[in-house]
mmCIF file of C-alpha atoms and ligand atoms in Angstrom:
data_model
loop_
_atom_site.group_PDB
_atom_site.id
_atom_site.type_symbol
_atom_site.label_atom_id
_atom_site.label_comp_id
_atom_site.label_asym_id
_atom_site.label_seq_id
_atom_site.Cartn_x
_atom_site.Cartn_y
_atom_site.Cartn_z
ATOM 1 C CA UNK A 1 -9.670 3.809 -34.302
ATOM 2 C CA UNK A 2 -6.094 4.287 -33.105
ATOM 3 C CA UNK A 3 -3.834 1.416 -32.082
ATOM 4 C CA UNK A 4 -3.103 1.541 -28.352
ATOM 5 C CA UNK A 5 -0.170 -0.057 -26.570
ATOM 6 C CA UNK A 6 1.763 -0.153 -23.320
ATOM 7 C CA UNK A 7 4.601 2.359 -23.581
ATOM 8 C CA UNK A 8 5.868 2.299 -19.990
ATOM 9 C CA UNK A 9 5.785 0.002 -16.959
ATOM 10 C CA UNK A 10 6.780 0.079 -13.301
ATOM 11 C CA UNK A 11 6.192 -1.897 -10.129
ATOM 12 C CA UNK A 12 6.690 -1.410 -6.432
ATOM 13 C CA UNK A 13 6.731 -4.188 -3.872
ATOM 14 C CA UNK A 14 7.077 -3.219 -0.204
ATOM 15 C CA UNK A 15 10.374 -4.225 1.417
ATOM 16 C CA UNK A 16 8.957 -6.300 4.279
ATOM 17 C CA UNK A 17 8.692 -10.008 3.435
ATOM 18 C CA UNK A 18 6.562 -12.561 5.263
ATOM 19 C CA UNK A 19 7.688 -16.139 4.640
ATOM 20 C CA UNK A 20 5.744 -19.355 5.115
ATOM 21 C CA UNK A 21 8.010 -20.042 8.104
ATOM 22 C CA UNK A 22 6.861 -16.731 9.623
ATOM 23 C CA UNK A 23 3.224 -17.777 9.063
ATOM 24 C CA UNK A 24 3.839 -21.074 10.849
ATOM 25 C CA UNK A 25 4.334 -18.958 13.995
ATOM 26 C CA UNK A 26 1.047 -17.062 13.501
ATOM 27 C CA UNK A 27 -1.504 -19.765 12.540
ATOM 28 C CA UNK A 28 -1.719 -23.562 12.439
ATOM 29 C CA UNK A 29 -0.162 -24.075 9.013
ATOM 30 C CA UNK A 30 3.018 -25.366 7.398
ATOM 31 C CA UNK A 31 5.358 -24.375 4.598
ATOM 32 C CA UNK A 32 4.593 -27.763 3.065
ATOM 33 C CA UNK A 33 0.802 -27.135 3.006
ATOM 34 C CA UNK A 34 1.088 -23.622 1.615
ATOM 35 C CA UNK A 35 3.650 -24.583 -1.032
ATOM 36 C CA UNK A 36 1.886 -27.665 -2.320
ATOM 37 C CA UNK A 37 -1.656 -26.161 -2.212
ATOM 38 C CA UNK A 38 -0.814 -22.724 -3.607
ATOM 39 C CA UNK A 39 2.787 -22.416 -4.857
ATOM 40 C CA UNK A 40 3.393 -19.476 -2.496
ATOM 41 C CA UNK A 41 6.653 -19.247 -0.515
ATOM 42 C CA UNK A 42 6.606 -15.611 0.585
ATOM 43 C CA UNK A 43 4.727 -12.348 0.124
ATOM 44 C CA UNK A 44 5.530 -8.641 0.510
ATOM 45 C CA UNK A 45 3.671 -6.661 3.161
ATOM 46 C CA UNK A 46 3.402 -2.936 3.836
ATOM 47 C CA UNK A 47 4.942 -1.332 6.899
ATOM 48 C CA UNK A 48 2.573 0.244 9.411
ATOM 49 C CA UNK A 49 1.274 3.524 7.991
ATOM 50 C CA UNK A 50 1.912 2.577 4.345
ATOM 51 C CA UNK A 51 -1.311 2.728 2.287
ATOM 52 C CA UNK A 52 -2.346 1.648 -1.190
ATOM 53 C CA UNK A 53 -1.723 5.092 -2.700
ATOM 54 C CA UNK A 54 1.860 5.025 -1.386
ATOM 55 C CA UNK A 55 2.562 1.829 -3.329
ATOM 56 C CA UNK A 56 0.611 3.036 -6.355
ATOM 57 C CA UNK A 57 2.515 6.321 -6.446
ATOM 58 C CA UNK A 58 5.933 4.643 -6.503
ATOM 59 C CA UNK A 59 4.864 2.257 -9.271
ATOM 60 C CA UNK A 60 3.332 5.155 -11.223
ATOM 61 C CA UNK A 61 6.519 7.244 -11.043
ATOM 62 C CA UNK A 62 8.527 4.341 -12.475
ATOM 63 C CA UNK A 63 6.021 3.743 -15.274
ATOM 64 C CA UNK A 64 6.020 7.420 -16.274
ATOM 65 C CA UNK A 65 9.827 7.511 -16.304
ATOM 66 C CA UNK A 66 9.903 4.325 -18.347
ATOM 67 C CA UNK A 67 7.447 5.885 -20.826
ATOM 68 C CA UNK A 68 9.484 9.109 -20.987
ATOM 69 C CA UNK A 69 6.427 11.148 -20.088
ATOM 70 C CA UNK A 70 5.785 13.874 -17.542
ATOM 71 C CA UNK A 71 2.779 13.858 -15.174
ATOM 72 C CA UNK A 72 1.359 16.824 -17.117
ATOM 73 C CA UNK A 73 1.162 14.592 -20.207
ATOM 74 C CA UNK A 74 -1.432 12.349 -18.575
ATOM 75 C CA UNK A 75 -5.101 12.701 -19.529
ATOM 76 C CA UNK A 76 -6.436 9.826 -17.440
ATOM 77 C CA UNK A 77 -5.470 7.952 -14.279
ATOM 78 C CA UNK A 78 -7.239 4.701 -13.381
ATOM 79 C CA UNK A 79 -6.470 2.801 -10.204
ATOM 80 C CA UNK A 80 -7.732 -0.758 -9.911
ATOM 81 C CA UNK A 81 -8.011 -1.636 -6.238
ATOM 82 C CA UNK A 82 -10.238 -3.284 -3.640
ATOM 83 C CA UNK A 83 -8.190 -1.847 -0.767
ATOM 84 C CA UNK A 84 -8.380 1.932 -1.249
ATOM 85 C CA UNK A 85 -6.833 4.267 1.346
ATOM 86 C CA UNK A 86 -10.424 5.081 2.429
ATOM 87 C CA UNK A 87 -13.899 4.373 0.976
ATOM 88 C CA UNK A 88 -13.766 7.719 -0.830
ATOM 89 C CA UNK A 89 -12.363 9.690 -2.509
ATOM 90 C CA UNK A 90 -10.613 7.504 -5.052
ATOM 91 C CA UNK A 91 -6.984 6.459 -4.786
ATOM 92 C CA UNK A 92 -6.705 7.777 -8.356
ATOM 93 C CA UNK A 93 -7.438 11.293 -7.061
ATOM 94 C CA UNK A 94 -4.666 10.993 -4.470
ATOM 95 C CA UNK A 95 -2.258 9.846 -7.204
ATOM 96 C CA UNK A 96 -3.327 12.684 -9.504
ATOM 97 C CA UNK A 97 -2.369 15.177 -6.795
ATOM 98 C CA UNK A 98 0.856 13.446 -5.702
ATOM 99 C CA UNK A 99 2.103 13.183 -9.280
ATOM 100 C CA UNK A 100 0.974 16.690 -10.193
ATOM 101 C CA UNK A 101 -0.965 15.335 -13.174
ATOM 102 C CA UNK A 102 -2.851 18.589 -13.594
ATOM 103 C CA UNK A 103 -4.720 17.650 -16.774
ATOM 104 C CA UNK A 104 -5.806 14.134 -15.824
ATOM 105 C CA UNK A 105 -9.272 12.823 -15.009
ATOM 106 C CA UNK A 106 -9.021 10.125 -12.354
ATOM 107 C CA UNK A 107 -11.144 7.344 -10.920
ATOM 108 C CA UNK A 108 -10.899 3.908 -9.298
ATOM 109 C CA UNK A 109 -12.071 0.579 -10.632
ATOM 110 C CA UNK A 110 -13.334 -2.103 -8.256
ATOM 111 C CA UNK A 111 -13.016 -5.367 -10.133
ATOM 112 C CA UNK A 112 -10.845 -7.305 -7.662
ATOM 113 C CA UNK A 113 -8.255 -9.522 -9.314
ATOM 114 C CA UNK A 114 -9.513 -8.630 -12.800
ATOM 115 C CA UNK A 115 -9.213 -4.895 -12.005
ATOM 116 C CA UNK A 116 -6.052 -4.269 -13.997
ATOM 117 C CA UNK A 117 -7.435 -5.962 -17.124
ATOM 118 C CA UNK A 118 -10.673 -3.973 -16.688
ATOM 119 C CA UNK A 119 -8.526 -0.834 -16.324
ATOM 120 C CA UNK A 120 -6.474 -1.239 -19.493
ATOM 121 C CA UNK A 121 -9.605 -2.182 -21.397
ATOM 122 C CA UNK A 122 -11.343 1.063 -20.342
ATOM 123 C CA UNK A 123 -8.277 3.247 -20.921
ATOM 124 C CA UNK A 124 -7.703 1.721 -24.341
ATOM 125 C CA UNK A 125 -11.166 2.819 -25.505
ATOM 126 C CA UNK A 126 -10.513 6.449 -24.510
ATOM 127 C CA UNK A 127 -7.241 6.544 -26.448
ATOM 128 C CA UNK A 128 -8.425 4.511 -29.442
ATOM 129 C CA UNK A 129 -11.316 6.937 -29.922
ATOM 130 C CA UNK A 130 -8.959 9.983 -29.654
ATOM 131 C CA UNK A 131 -10.646 11.320 -26.500
ATOM 132 C CA UNK A 132 -7.326 11.072 -24.598
ATOM 133 C CA UNK A 133 -3.677 10.664 -25.575
ATOM 134 C CA UNK A 134 -2.005 9.175 -22.507
ATOM 135 C CA UNK A 135 -3.457 7.091 -19.685
ATOM 136 C CA UNK A 136 -1.906 5.682 -16.529
ATOM 137 C CA UNK A 137 -3.418 2.411 -15.308
ATOM 138 C CA UNK A 138 -2.383 1.143 -11.886
ATOM 139 C CA UNK A 139 -3.196 -2.067 -10.026
ATOM 140 C CA UNK A 140 -2.451 -1.576 -6.322
ATOM 141 C CA UNK A 141 -3.408 -3.396 -3.137
ATOM 142 C CA UNK A 142 -2.686 -3.588 0.565
ATOM 143 C CA UNK A 143 -4.572 -6.829 1.090
ATOM 144 C CA UNK A 144 -2.806 -7.243 4.439
ATOM 145 C CA UNK A 145 -5.158 -4.518 5.746
ATOM 146 C CA UNK A 146 -8.240 -6.701 5.115
ATOM 147 C CA UNK A 147 -6.651 -10.060 5.943
ATOM 148 C CA UNK A 148 -7.780 -11.901 9.055
ATOM 149 C CA UNK A 149 -4.459 -12.994 10.548
ATOM 150 C CA UNK A 150 -6.327 -15.572 12.676
ATOM 151 C CA UNK A 151 -7.841 -17.337 9.627
ATOM 152 C CA UNK A 152 -5.421 -19.843 8.123
ATOM 153 C CA UNK A 153 -7.785 -20.419 5.171
ATOM 154 C CA UNK A 154 -7.052 -16.942 3.828
ATOM 155 C CA UNK A 155 -4.090 -15.304 5.574
ATOM 156 C CA UNK A 156 -1.500 -17.472 3.829
ATOM 157 C CA UNK A 157 -2.678 -16.402 0.377
ATOM 158 C CA UNK A 158 -2.358 -12.649 0.029
ATOM 159 C CA UNK A 159 0.313 -9.979 -0.357
ATOM 160 C CA UNK A 160 0.723 -6.252 -0.987
ATOM 161 C CA UNK A 161 2.127 -4.479 -4.031
ATOM 162 C CA UNK A 162 1.513 -2.261 -7.023
ATOM 163 C CA UNK A 163 2.206 -2.127 -10.731
ATOM 164 C CA UNK A 164 1.498 0.564 -13.302
ATOM 165 C CA UNK A 165 1.480 0.977 -17.058
ATOM 166 C CA UNK A 166 1.186 3.947 -19.398
ATOM 167 C CA UNK A 167 -1.021 3.492 -22.447
ATOM 168 C CA UNK A 168 -0.608 5.640 -25.562
ATOM 169 C CA UNK A 169 -1.086 5.417 -29.305
ATOM 170 C CA UNK A 170 1.388 3.071 -31.007
ATOM 171 C CA UNK A 171 2.164 2.653 -34.689
ATOM 172 C CA UNK A 172 2.531 -1.140 -34.568
ATOM 173 C CA UNK A 173 1.211 -3.910 -32.332
ATOM 174 C CA UNK A 174 -0.448 -2.955 -29.056
ATOM 175 C CA UNK A 175 -3.729 -4.209 -27.618
ATOM 176 C CA UNK A 176 -5.399 -6.511 -30.116
ATOM 177 C CA UNK A 177 -8.416 -7.723 -28.173
ATOM 178 C CA UNK A 178 -10.010 -7.428 -24.726
ATOM 179 C CA UNK A 179 -12.813 -9.408 -23.121
ATOM 180 C CA UNK A 180 -14.532 -8.683 -19.782
ATOM 181 C CA UNK A 181 -17.203 -10.608 -17.903
ATOM 182 C CA UNK A 182 -19.128 -10.831 -14.623
ATOM 183 C CA UNK A 183 -21.374 -13.208 -12.679
ATOM 184 C CA UNK A 184 -22.772 -11.177 -9.789
ATOM 185 C CA UNK A 185 -24.827 -14.093 -8.463
ATOM 186 C CA UNK A 186 -21.748 -15.325 -6.569
ATOM 187 C CA UNK A 187 -21.031 -12.192 -4.529
ATOM 188 C CA UNK A 188 -21.335 -14.300 -1.367
ATOM 189 C CA UNK A 189 -18.392 -16.605 -1.948
ATOM 190 C CA UNK A 190 -15.724 -13.897 -1.825
ATOM 191 C CA UNK A 191 -16.311 -10.571 -0.147
ATOM 192 C CA UNK A 192 -15.644 -8.216 2.738
ATOM 193 C CA UNK A 193 -18.960 -8.225 4.622
ATOM 194 C CA UNK A 194 -18.903 -5.031 6.705
ATOM 195 C CA UNK A 195 -17.883 -1.404 6.494
ATOM 196 C CA UNK A 196 -20.130 -0.541 3.558
ATOM 197 C CA UNK A 197 -23.735 0.718 3.476
ATOM 198 C CA UNK A 198 -25.172 -2.815 3.938
ATOM 199 C CA UNK A 199 -23.353 -3.381 7.230
ATOM 200 C CA UNK A 200 -21.886 -0.109 8.469
ATOM 201 C CA UNK A 201 -19.107 -0.432 11.023
ATOM 202 C CA UNK A 202 -20.282 -1.077 14.591
ATOM 203 C CA UNK A 203 -18.542 -2.537 17.602
ATOM 204 C CA UNK A 204 -20.388 -5.767 16.791
ATOM 205 C CA UNK A 205 -19.099 -5.969 13.185
ATOM 206 C CA UNK A 206 -15.587 -5.414 14.498
ATOM 207 C CA UNK A 207 -16.040 -8.031 17.225
ATOM 208 C CA UNK A 208 -17.357 -10.509 14.635
ATOM 209 C CA UNK A 209 -14.305 -9.912 12.416
ATOM 210 C CA UNK A 210 -16.547 -8.821 9.537
ATOM 211 C CA UNK A 211 -14.049 -6.227 8.306
ATOM 212 C CA UNK A 212 -11.858 -8.976 6.940
ATOM 213 C CA UNK A 213 -12.006 -10.714 3.587
ATOM 214 C CA UNK A 214 -14.091 -13.942 3.592
ATOM 215 C CA UNK A 215 -13.591 -16.580 0.936
ATOM 216 C CA UNK A 216 -14.968 -20.013 0.102
ATOM 217 C CA UNK A 217 -11.730 -20.976 -1.626
ATOM 218 C CA UNK A 218 -12.658 -24.519 -2.467
ATOM 219 C CA UNK A 219 -15.825 -23.474 -4.310
ATOM 220 C CA UNK A 220 -13.944 -20.756 -6.173
ATOM 221 C CA UNK A 221 -11.204 -23.065 -7.363
ATOM 222 C CA UNK A 222 -13.208 -24.897 -10.018
ATOM 223 C CA UNK A 223 -15.011 -21.739 -11.177
ATOM 224 C CA UNK A 224 -11.641 -19.965 -11.517
ATOM 225 C CA UNK A 225 -10.199 -22.720 -13.710
ATOM 226 C CA UNK A 226 -13.236 -22.899 -16.011
ATOM 227 C CA UNK A 227 -13.756 -19.140 -16.232
ATOM 228 C CA UNK A 228 -10.113 -18.289 -16.932
ATOM 229 C CA UNK A 229 -10.011 -21.010 -19.592
ATOM 230 C CA UNK A 230 -13.154 -19.674 -21.288
ATOM 231 C CA UNK A 231 -11.960 -16.057 -21.071
ATOM 232 C CA UNK A 232 -8.667 -16.970 -22.752
ATOM 233 C CA UNK A 233 -10.466 -18.894 -25.486
ATOM 234 C CA UNK A 234 -12.903 -16.032 -26.125
ATOM 235 C CA UNK A 235 -10.328 -13.245 -26.281
ATOM 236 C CA UNK A 236 -8.078 -15.232 -28.621
ATOM 237 C CA UNK A 237 -11.010 -16.045 -30.886
ATOM 238 C CA UNK A 238 -11.856 -12.324 -30.994
ATOM 239 C CA UNK A 239 -8.229 -11.638 -31.932
ATOM 240 C CA UNK A 240 -8.408 -14.226 -34.734
ATOM 241 C CA UNK A 241 -5.654 -16.241 -33.061
ATOM 242 C CA UNK A 242 -5.046 -19.644 -31.508
ATOM 243 C CA UNK A 243 -2.992 -20.732 -28.511
ATOM 244 C CA UNK A 244 -0.047 -21.575 -30.743
ATOM 245 C CA UNK A 245 0.236 -17.828 -31.467
ATOM 246 C CA UNK A 246 0.709 -16.992 -27.775
ATOM 247 C CA UNK A 247 4.330 -16.517 -26.665
ATOM 248 C CA UNK A 248 3.560 -15.907 -22.991
ATOM 249 C CA UNK A 249 0.444 -16.130 -20.828
ATOM 250 C CA UNK A 250 0.492 -13.825 -17.808
ATOM 251 C CA UNK A 251 -2.370 -14.963 -15.585
ATOM 252 C CA UNK A 252 -3.749 -13.674 -12.308
ATOM 253 C CA UNK A 253 -1.678 -15.259 -9.540
ATOM 254 C CA UNK A 254 -4.260 -16.700 -7.105
ATOM 255 C CA UNK A 255 -2.964 -20.254 -6.983
ATOM 256 C CA UNK A 256 -0.294 -22.049 -9.007
ATOM 257 C CA UNK A 257 -2.562 -25.097 -9.254
ATOM 258 C CA UNK A 258 -5.330 -22.971 -10.820
ATOM 259 C CA UNK A 259 -2.864 -21.465 -13.297
ATOM 260 C CA UNK A 260 -1.406 -24.818 -14.306
ATOM 261 C CA UNK A 261 -4.875 -26.364 -14.667
ATOM 262 C CA UNK A 262 -5.854 -23.495 -17.005
ATOM 263 C CA UNK A 263 -2.612 -23.860 -19.008
ATOM 264 C CA UNK A 264 -3.196 -27.606 -19.318
ATOM 265 C CA UNK A 265 -6.760 -27.109 -20.569
ATOM 266 C CA UNK A 266 -5.520 -24.557 -23.094
ATOM 267 C CA UNK A 267 -2.618 -26.745 -24.192
ATOM 268 C CA UNK A 268 -0.055 -24.071 -23.250
ATOM 269 C CA UNK A 269 3.250 -25.538 -21.991
ATOM 270 C CA UNK A 270 4.595 -24.514 -18.577
ATOM 271 C CA UNK A 271 7.501 -22.598 -20.135
ATOM 272 C CA UNK A 272 5.028 -20.168 -21.705
ATOM 273 C CA UNK A 273 3.318 -19.310 -18.409
ATOM 274 C CA UNK A 274 4.702 -16.484 -16.249
ATOM 275 C CA UNK A 275 4.524 -16.888 -12.471
ATOM 276 C CA UNK A 276 5.465 -14.563 -9.625
ATOM 277 C CA UNK A 277 3.118 -16.164 -7.072
ATOM 278 C CA UNK A 278 5.985 -17.922 -5.289
ATOM 279 C CA UNK A 279 7.510 -14.543 -4.284
ATOM 280 C CA UNK A 280 4.372 -12.370 -4.086
ATOM 281 C CA UNK A 281 1.280 -14.438 -3.274
ATOM 282 C CA UNK A 282 -2.064 -13.149 -4.532
ATOM 283 C CA UNK A 283 -2.031 -9.343 -4.794
ATOM 284 C CA UNK A 284 -5.467 -9.107 -6.443
ATOM 285 C CA UNK A 285 -5.460 -6.248 -8.988
ATOM 286 C CA UNK A 286 -1.695 -5.827 -8.589
ATOM 287 C CA UNK A 287 -0.885 -9.423 -9.549
ATOM 288 C CA UNK A 288 -1.287 -9.405 -13.335
ATOM 289 C CA UNK A 289 0.413 -6.026 -13.786
ATOM 290 C CA UNK A 290 3.419 -6.796 -11.565
ATOM 291 C CA UNK A 291 3.830 -10.152 -13.310
ATOM 292 C CA UNK A 292 3.790 -8.287 -16.641
ATOM 293 C CA UNK A 293 6.398 -5.777 -15.382
ATOM 294 C CA UNK A 294 8.662 -8.567 -14.150
ATOM 295 C CA UNK A 295 8.303 -10.648 -17.323
ATOM 296 C CA UNK A 296 9.336 -7.614 -19.407
ATOM 297 C CA UNK A 297 12.208 -6.747 -17.068
ATOM 298 C CA UNK A 298 13.500 -10.329 -17.175
ATOM 299 C CA UNK A 299 13.517 -10.228 -20.983
ATOM 300 C CA UNK A 300 10.766 -12.843 -21.234
ATOM 301 C CA UNK A 301 8.704 -10.543 -23.464
ATOM 302 C CA UNK A 302 10.305 -9.432 -26.708
ATOM 303 C CA UNK A 303 9.189 -7.017 -29.383
ATOM 304 C CA UNK A 304 6.519 -8.638 -31.552
ATOM 305 C CA UNK A 305 5.614 -11.291 -28.956
ATOM 306 C CA UNK A 306 1.955 -12.078 -28.388
ATOM 307 C CA UNK A 307 1.049 -12.024 -24.711
ATOM 308 C CA UNK A 308 -2.182 -13.060 -23.099
ATOM 309 C CA UNK A 309 -3.374 -11.558 -19.791
ATOM 310 C CA UNK A 310 -6.044 -13.634 -18.045
ATOM 311 C CA UNK A 311 -7.592 -12.691 -14.689
ATOM 312 C CA UNK A 312 -10.436 -13.736 -12.390
ATOM 313 C CA UNK A 313 -11.655 -12.592 -8.985
ATOM 314 C CA UNK A 314 -14.330 -11.403 -6.559
ATOM 315 C CA UNK A 315 -17.596 -10.283 -8.104
ATOM 316 C CA UNK A 316 -17.215 -12.695 -9.690
ATOM 317 C CA UNK A 317 -15.458 -10.882 -12.518
ATOM 318 C CA UNK A 318 -12.999 -11.871 -15.187
ATOM 319 C CA UNK A 319 -11.016 -10.263 -17.970
ATOM 320 C CA UNK A 320 -8.569 -11.262 -20.674
ATOM 321 C CA UNK A 321 -6.472 -9.298 -23.109
ATOM 322 C CA UNK A 322 -4.250 -10.085 -26.105
ATOM 323 C CA UNK A 323 -1.336 -7.713 -26.695
ATOM 324 C CA UNK A 324 1.298 -7.641 -29.417
ATOM 325 C CA UNK A 325 4.380 -6.309 -27.659
HETATM 326 N N1 ACO B 1 -2.690 -24.590 6.480
HETATM 327 C C1 ACO B 1 -3.000 -25.867 6.745
HETATM 328 N N2 ACO B 1 -4.222 -26.367 6.483
HETATM 329 C C2 ACO B 1 -5.113 -25.559 5.912
HETATM 330 C C3 ACO B 1 -4.849 -24.205 5.603
HETATM 331 C C4 ACO B 1 -3.564 -23.730 5.923
HETATM 332 N N3 ACO B 1 -3.196 -22.478 5.649
HETATM 333 N N4 ACO B 1 -5.942 -23.654 5.034
HETATM 334 C C5 ACO B 1 -6.877 -24.607 4.976
HETATM 335 N N5 ACO B 1 -6.387 -25.767 5.519
HETATM 336 C C6 ACO B 1 -7.078 -27.034 5.651
HETATM 337 C C7 ACO B 1 -8.561 -26.908 5.692
HETATM 338 O O1 ACO B 1 -9.006 -26.602 6.979
HETATM 339 C C8 ACO B 1 -8.998 -28.272 5.214
HETATM 340 O O2 ACO B 1 -8.893 -29.165 6.301
HETATM 341 P P1 ACO B 1 -10.013 -30.303 6.530
HETATM 342 O O3 ACO B 1 -9.905 -31.171 5.297
HETATM 343 O O4 ACO B 1 -9.567 -30.953 7.777
HETATM 344 O O5 ACO B 1 -11.306 -29.575 6.610
HETATM 345 C C9 ACO B 1 -7.910 -28.677 4.203
HETATM 346 O O6 ACO B 1 -6.785 -27.827 4.503
HETATM 347 C C10 ACO B 1 -8.316 -28.474 2.760
HETATM 348 O O7 ACO B 1 -8.910 -27.199 2.612
HETATM 349 P P2 ACO B 1 -9.443 -26.710 1.231
HETATM 350 O O8 ACO B 1 -10.079 -25.359 1.379
HETATM 351 O O9 ACO B 1 -10.254 -27.783 0.585
HETATM 352 O O10 ACO B 1 -8.055 -26.573 0.415
HETATM 353 P P3 ACO B 1 -7.842 -26.319 -1.114
HETATM 354 O O11 ACO B 1 -7.005 -27.394 -1.672
HETATM 355 O O12 ACO B 1 -9.125 -25.975 -1.847
HETATM 356 O O13 ACO B 1 -6.948 -24.995 -1.097
HETATM 357 C C11 ACO B 1 -7.204 -22.628 -1.520
HETATM 358 C C12 ACO B 1 -7.463 -23.796 -0.549
HETATM 359 C C13 ACO B 1 -5.703 -22.476 -1.627
HETATM 360 C C14 ACO B 1 -7.823 -21.374 -0.931
HETATM 361 C C15 ACO B 1 -7.814 -22.932 -2.908
HETATM 362 O O14 ACO B 1 -9.116 -23.427 -2.760
HETATM 363 C C16 ACO B 1 -7.840 -21.741 -3.854
HETATM 364 O O15 ACO B 1 -6.819 -21.256 -4.306
HETATM 365 N N6 ACO B 1 -9.071 -21.274 -4.232
HETATM 366 C C17 ACO B 1 -9.285 -20.223 -5.239
HETATM 367 C C18 ACO B 1 -8.942 -18.850 -4.750
HETATM 368 C C19 ACO B 1 -9.280 -17.829 -5.815
HETATM 369 O O16 ACO B 1 -9.155 -18.054 -6.996
HETATM 370 N N7 ACO B 1 -9.749 -16.668 -5.401
HETATM 371 C C20 ACO B 1 -10.164 -15.664 -6.378
HETATM 372 C C21 ACO B 1 -9.222 -14.574 -6.506
HETATM 373 S S1 ACO B 1 -8.877 -13.746 -4.993
HETATM 374 C C22 ACO B 1 -9.682 -12.181 -5.037
HETATM 375 O O17 ACO B 1 -10.479 -11.876 -5.873
HETATM 376 C C23 ACO B 1 -9.327 -11.219 -3.918
#
């Protein structure tokens, strides 16, 4: 099997910023509540008319440039998203056309906040087994399009954005271990109830606000902490490593309290945890990848470093990955 690594990265965050002070004018909330309960101060939101593929495309262009590759070099495009432009076809197909990636197969992955880790895990297998040479994996969301701006329990949490990586064969380092999991018995505690085949769109579903994301946040909190802790332990064990080997953990950014509780359980000091939640909120599948892009850009990831990605979200699904940079 070939060694597979990340050879290019790029992110795009929409220009519009919604602060906690702005939210105070929309729902009954406060900067103090949002900051202390979540760690979020502001989030980026799309302009009217901007869709997930628009964000994904800009992130993808940057990642390709960073990898020194042309669109024609791509064999595979995967887009992790739960907010596609439309139910079908896939955002990945739109990106394939926009980029002009004539030789690439393309499909979407619906694994919510773990989508990017699912994506790199799938792409890695194609390259490791010599089926493909170069893959583009994107995590992109416009969660603002499924956010109920009248529900203070959820609307303060989410943001829009996209990040992309290019995976290719590497001589040294690269992806050491991946671990994916799912517990589908808890579909009900985080979902978007209508608009699919179970509850097709009707005037009643619209009136009942069923086209917005619903979440039992409190119930999820404990599960998120335990699951992310276990996923990190499992993937490191698979890699034959311990937490002292990890230079930086880049977790899914749902809640700073969840992240810090996981780090505490794992015995990883705060300085070795990367956060962008304060500036971006929870961007589901775009969170882990944009945090990775920013950590690299800020020089927090150096050649030879061991990084741990750890994500959890609706499904419930989870995924973790150990990479030697
Ligand atoms: N402003 C002010 N008060 C609020 C707000 C708000 N924005 N939202 C809720 N409250 C109130 C509640 O009404 C409640 O009031 P009450 O005690 O009078 O009933 C009180 O604050 C506490 O509410 P909780 O829900 O218990 O607050 P909690 O501390 O659990 O924080 C949160 C809520 C931030 C959602 C947290 O539970 C969380 O982060 N959960 C996990 C989310 C997660 O991991 N999701 C998975 C990934 S996302 C994905 O896959 C798309």
